Amino acid sequence: METTAAKKLPPGFRFRPTDEELVVHYLRRRALGSPLPPAVDIPDVRLLAHDPSDLLPPGES
């Protein structure tokens, strides 16, 4: 299931933010209840509902 934002990205694009980018631009905003920019669509994942091997991207083990 592709999002509108993902359809605009070039083929092969991977989202690999640094730890600082995650904390400053995403996690802090989430903790404060601030909305993310409309182009950002990062779904919540219930980690305990999945087998750990299911959470890795294809081809990475």
GROMACS .gro file of N, CA and C in nm:
model
  183
    1MET      N    1   0.085  -0.118   0.000
    1MET     CA    2   0.000   0.000   0.000
    1MET      C    3   0.089   0.124   0.000
    2GLU      N    4   0.094   0.198  -0.108
    2GLU     CA    5   0.177   0.316  -0.118
    2GLU      C    6   0.099   0.439  -0.076
    3THR      N    7   0.167   0.530  -0.010
    3THR     CA    8   0.104   0.656   0.026
    3THR      C    9   0.127   0.757  -0.085
    4THR      N   10   0.056   0.868  -0.078
    4THR     CA   11   0.073   0.973  -0.178
    4THR      C   12   0.216   1.025  -0.175
    5ALA      N   13   0.272   1.043  -0.054
    5ALA     CA   14   0.410   1.093  -0.043
    5ALA      C   15   0.508   0.994  -0.105
    6ALA      N   16   0.488   0.866  -0.083
    6ALA     CA   17   0.580   0.765  -0.136
    6ALA      C   18   0.575   0.760  -0.289
    7LYS      N   19   0.462   0.790  -0.348
    7LYS     CA   20   0.451   0.787  -0.494
    7LYS      C   21   0.534   0.898  -0.559
    8LYS      N   22   0.565   1.006  -0.485
    8LYS     CA   23   0.641   1.118  -0.539
    8LYS      C   24   0.791   1.093  -0.532
    9LEU      N   25   0.834   0.993  -0.461
    9LEU     CA   26   0.976   0.966  -0.443
    9LEU      C   27   1.031   0.886  -0.560
   10PRO      N   28   1.159   0.906  -0.593
   10PRO     CA   29   1.218   0.831  -0.705
   10PRO      C   30   1.232   0.683  -0.670
   11PRO      N   31   1.234   0.596  -0.770
   11PRO     CA   32   1.252   0.453  -0.744
   11PRO      C   33   1.382   0.429  -0.667
   12GLY      N   34   1.376   0.340  -0.570
   12GLY     CA   35   1.494   0.307  -0.492
   12GLY      C   36   1.516   0.395  -0.372
   13PHE      N   37   1.436   0.498  -0.355
   13PHE     CA   38   1.452   0.587  -0.239
   13PHE      C   39   1.425   0.510  -0.111
   14ARG      N   40   1.512   0.530  -0.010
   14ARG     CA   41   1.494   0.464   0.119
   14ARG      C   42   1.492   0.570   0.227
   15PHE      N   43   1.405   0.553   0.321
   15PHE     CA   44   1.396   0.643   0.435
   15PHE      C   45   1.490   0.592   0.543
   16ARG      N   46   1.603   0.656   0.559
   16ARG     CA   47   1.703   0.618   0.659
   16ARG      C   48   1.746   0.741   0.738
   17PRO      N   49   1.658   0.791   0.826
   17PRO     CA   50   1.694   0.911   0.902
   17PRO      C   51   1.800   0.880   1.008
   18THR      N   52   1.875   0.983   1.044
   18THR     CA   53   1.971   0.969   1.152
   18THR      C   54   1.895   0.969   1.285
   19ASP      N   55   1.961   0.929   1.392
   19ASP     CA   56   1.897   0.933   1.524
   19ASP      C   57   1.852   1.075   1.557
   20GLU      N   58   1.937   1.173   1.527
   20GLU     CA   59   1.903   1.312   1.556
   20GLU      C   60   1.778   1.356   1.478
   21GLU      N   61   1.770   1.318   1.351
   21GLU     CA   62   1.653   1.354   1.270
   21GLU      C   63   1.527   1.291   1.327
   22LEU      N   64   1.535   1.167   1.370
   22LEU     CA   65   1.418   1.102   1.429
   22LEU      C   66   1.371   1.175   1.554
   23VAL      N   67   1.463   1.208   1.642
   23VAL     CA   68   1.427   1.272   1.768
   23VAL      C   69   1.376   1.414   1.744
   24VAL      N   70   1.451   1.494   1.669
   24VAL     CA   71   1.417   1.635   1.652
   24VAL      C   72   1.293   1.655   1.565
   25HIS      N   73   1.284   1.582   1.455
   25HIS     CA   74   1.177   1.610   1.358
   25HIS      C   75   1.054   1.521   1.372
   26TYR      N   76   1.064   1.411   1.444
   26TYR     CA   77   0.949   1.322   1.452
   26TYR      C   78   0.908   1.293   1.596
   27LEU      N   79   0.996   1.231   1.674
   27LEU     CA   80   0.958   1.187   1.807
   27LEU      C   81   0.920   1.302   1.900
   28ARG      N   82   0.993   1.412   1.895
   28ARG     CA   83   0.959   1.526   1.980
   28ARG      C   84   0.820   1.579   1.946
   29ARG      N   85   0.792   1.591   1.819
   29ARG     CA   86   0.659   1.639   1.777
   29ARG      C   87   0.549   1.542   1.821
   30ARG      N   88   0.576   1.412   1.810
   30ARG     CA   89   0.478   1.312   1.854
   30ARG      C   90   0.454   1.322   2.004
   31ALA      N   91   0.562   1.337   2.081
   31ALA     CA   92   0.550   1.345   2.227
   31ALA      C   93   0.473   1.469   2.270
   32LEU      N   94   0.488   1.578   2.196
   32LEU     CA   95   0.418   1.703   2.229
   32LEU      C   96   0.277   1.708   2.169
   33GLY      N   97   0.242   1.608   2.091
   33GLY     CA   98   0.110   1.604   2.028
   33GLY      C   99   0.096   1.699   1.911
   34SER      N  100   0.208   1.746   1.857
   34SER     CA  101   0.205   1.836   1.741
   34SER      C  102   0.185   1.754   1.615
   35PRO      N  103   0.112   1.809   1.519
   35PRO     CA  104   0.093   1.733   1.394
   35PRO      C  105   0.221   1.732   1.311
   36LEU      N  106   0.236   1.627   1.236
   36LEU     CA  107   0.348   1.617   1.141
   36LEU      C  108   0.308   1.688   1.013
   37PRO      N  109   0.403   1.727   0.932
   37PRO     CA  110   0.369   1.787   0.803
   37PRO      C  111   0.282   1.690   0.722
   38PRO      N  112   0.191   1.742   0.639
   38PRO     CA  113   0.101   1.654   0.563
   38PRO      C  114   0.172   1.553   0.474
   39ALA      N  115   0.291   1.584   0.425
   39ALA     CA  116   0.362   1.493   0.336
   39ALA      C  117   0.422   1.374   0.410
   40VAL      N  118   0.428   1.382   0.544
   40VAL     CA  119   0.488   1.275   0.623
   40VAL      C  120   0.379   1.178   0.665
   41ASP      N  121   0.392   1.056   0.624
   41ASP     CA  122   0.293   0.953   0.660
   41ASP      C  123   0.370   0.834   0.716
   42ILE      N  124   0.399   0.839   0.846
   42ILE     CA  125   0.470   0.731   0.912
   42ILE      C  126   0.369   0.659   1.001
   43PRO      N  127   0.331   0.538   0.965
   43PRO     CA  128   0.229   0.468   1.043
   43PRO      C  129   0.283   0.420   1.177
   44ASP      N  130   0.194   0.407   1.274
   44ASP     CA  131   0.229   0.345   1.401
   44ASP      C  132   0.227   0.194   1.382
   45VAL      N  133   0.324   0.126   1.442
   45VAL     CA  134   0.331  -0.019   1.433
   45VAL      C  135   0.332  -0.076   1.574
   46ARG      N  136   0.243  -0.170   1.599
   46ARG     CA  137   0.242  -0.238   1.729
   46ARG      C  138   0.347  -0.348   1.721
   47LEU      N  139   0.466  -0.319   1.773
   47LEU     CA  140   0.579  -0.411   1.760
   47LEU      C  141   0.554  -0.547   1.822
   48LEU      N  142   0.486  -0.550   1.936
   48LEU     CA  143   0.465  -0.678   2.004
   48LEU      C  144   0.366  -0.768   1.931
   49ALA      N  145   0.296  -0.716   1.833
   49ALA     CA  146   0.200  -0.796   1.757
   49ALA      C  147   0.267  -0.866   1.638
   50HIS      N  148   0.398  -0.846   1.619
   50HIS     CA  149   0.469  -0.902   1.503
   50HIS      C  150   0.587  -0.985   1.546
   51ASP      N  151   0.620  -1.084   1.464
   51ASP     CA  152   0.742  -1.160   1.482
   51ASP      C  153   0.857  -1.067   1.443
   52PRO      N  154   0.969  -1.065   1.517
   52PRO     CA  155   1.079  -0.974   1.485
   52PRO      C  156   1.127  -0.983   1.340
   53SER      N  157   1.128  -1.101   1.281
   53SER     CA  158   1.175  -1.114   1.143
   53SER      C  159   1.079  -1.047   1.044
   54ASP      N  160   0.953  -1.028   1.081
   54ASP     CA  161   0.857  -0.961   0.995
   54ASP      C  162   0.880  -0.810   0.987
   55LEU      N  163   0.958  -0.754   1.081
   55LEU     CA  164   0.978  -0.611   1.086
   55LEU      C  165   1.096  -0.562   1.003
   56LEU      N  166   1.178  -0.654   0.954
   56LEU     CA  167   1.291  -0.618   0.871
   56LEU      C  168   1.248  -0.597   0.726
   57PRO      N  169   1.310  -0.502   0.657
   57PRO     CA  170   1.279  -0.486   0.514
   57PRO      C  171   1.320  -0.614   0.440
   58PRO      N  172   1.257  -0.643   0.327
   58PRO     CA  173   1.293  -0.762   0.250
   58PRO      C  174   1.441  -0.763   0.214
   59GLY      N  175   1.503  -0.877   0.228
   59GLY     CA  176   1.643  -0.893   0.194
   59GLY      C  177   1.741  -0.859   0.306
   60GLU      N  178   1.693  -0.806   0.418
   60GLU     CA  179   1.780  -0.773   0.531
   60GLU      C  180   1.749  -0.867   0.646
   61SER      N  181   1.844  -0.950   0.684
   61SER     CA  182   1.822  -1.041   0.795
   61SER      C  183   1.937  -1.034   0.892
   0.00000   0.00000   0.00000
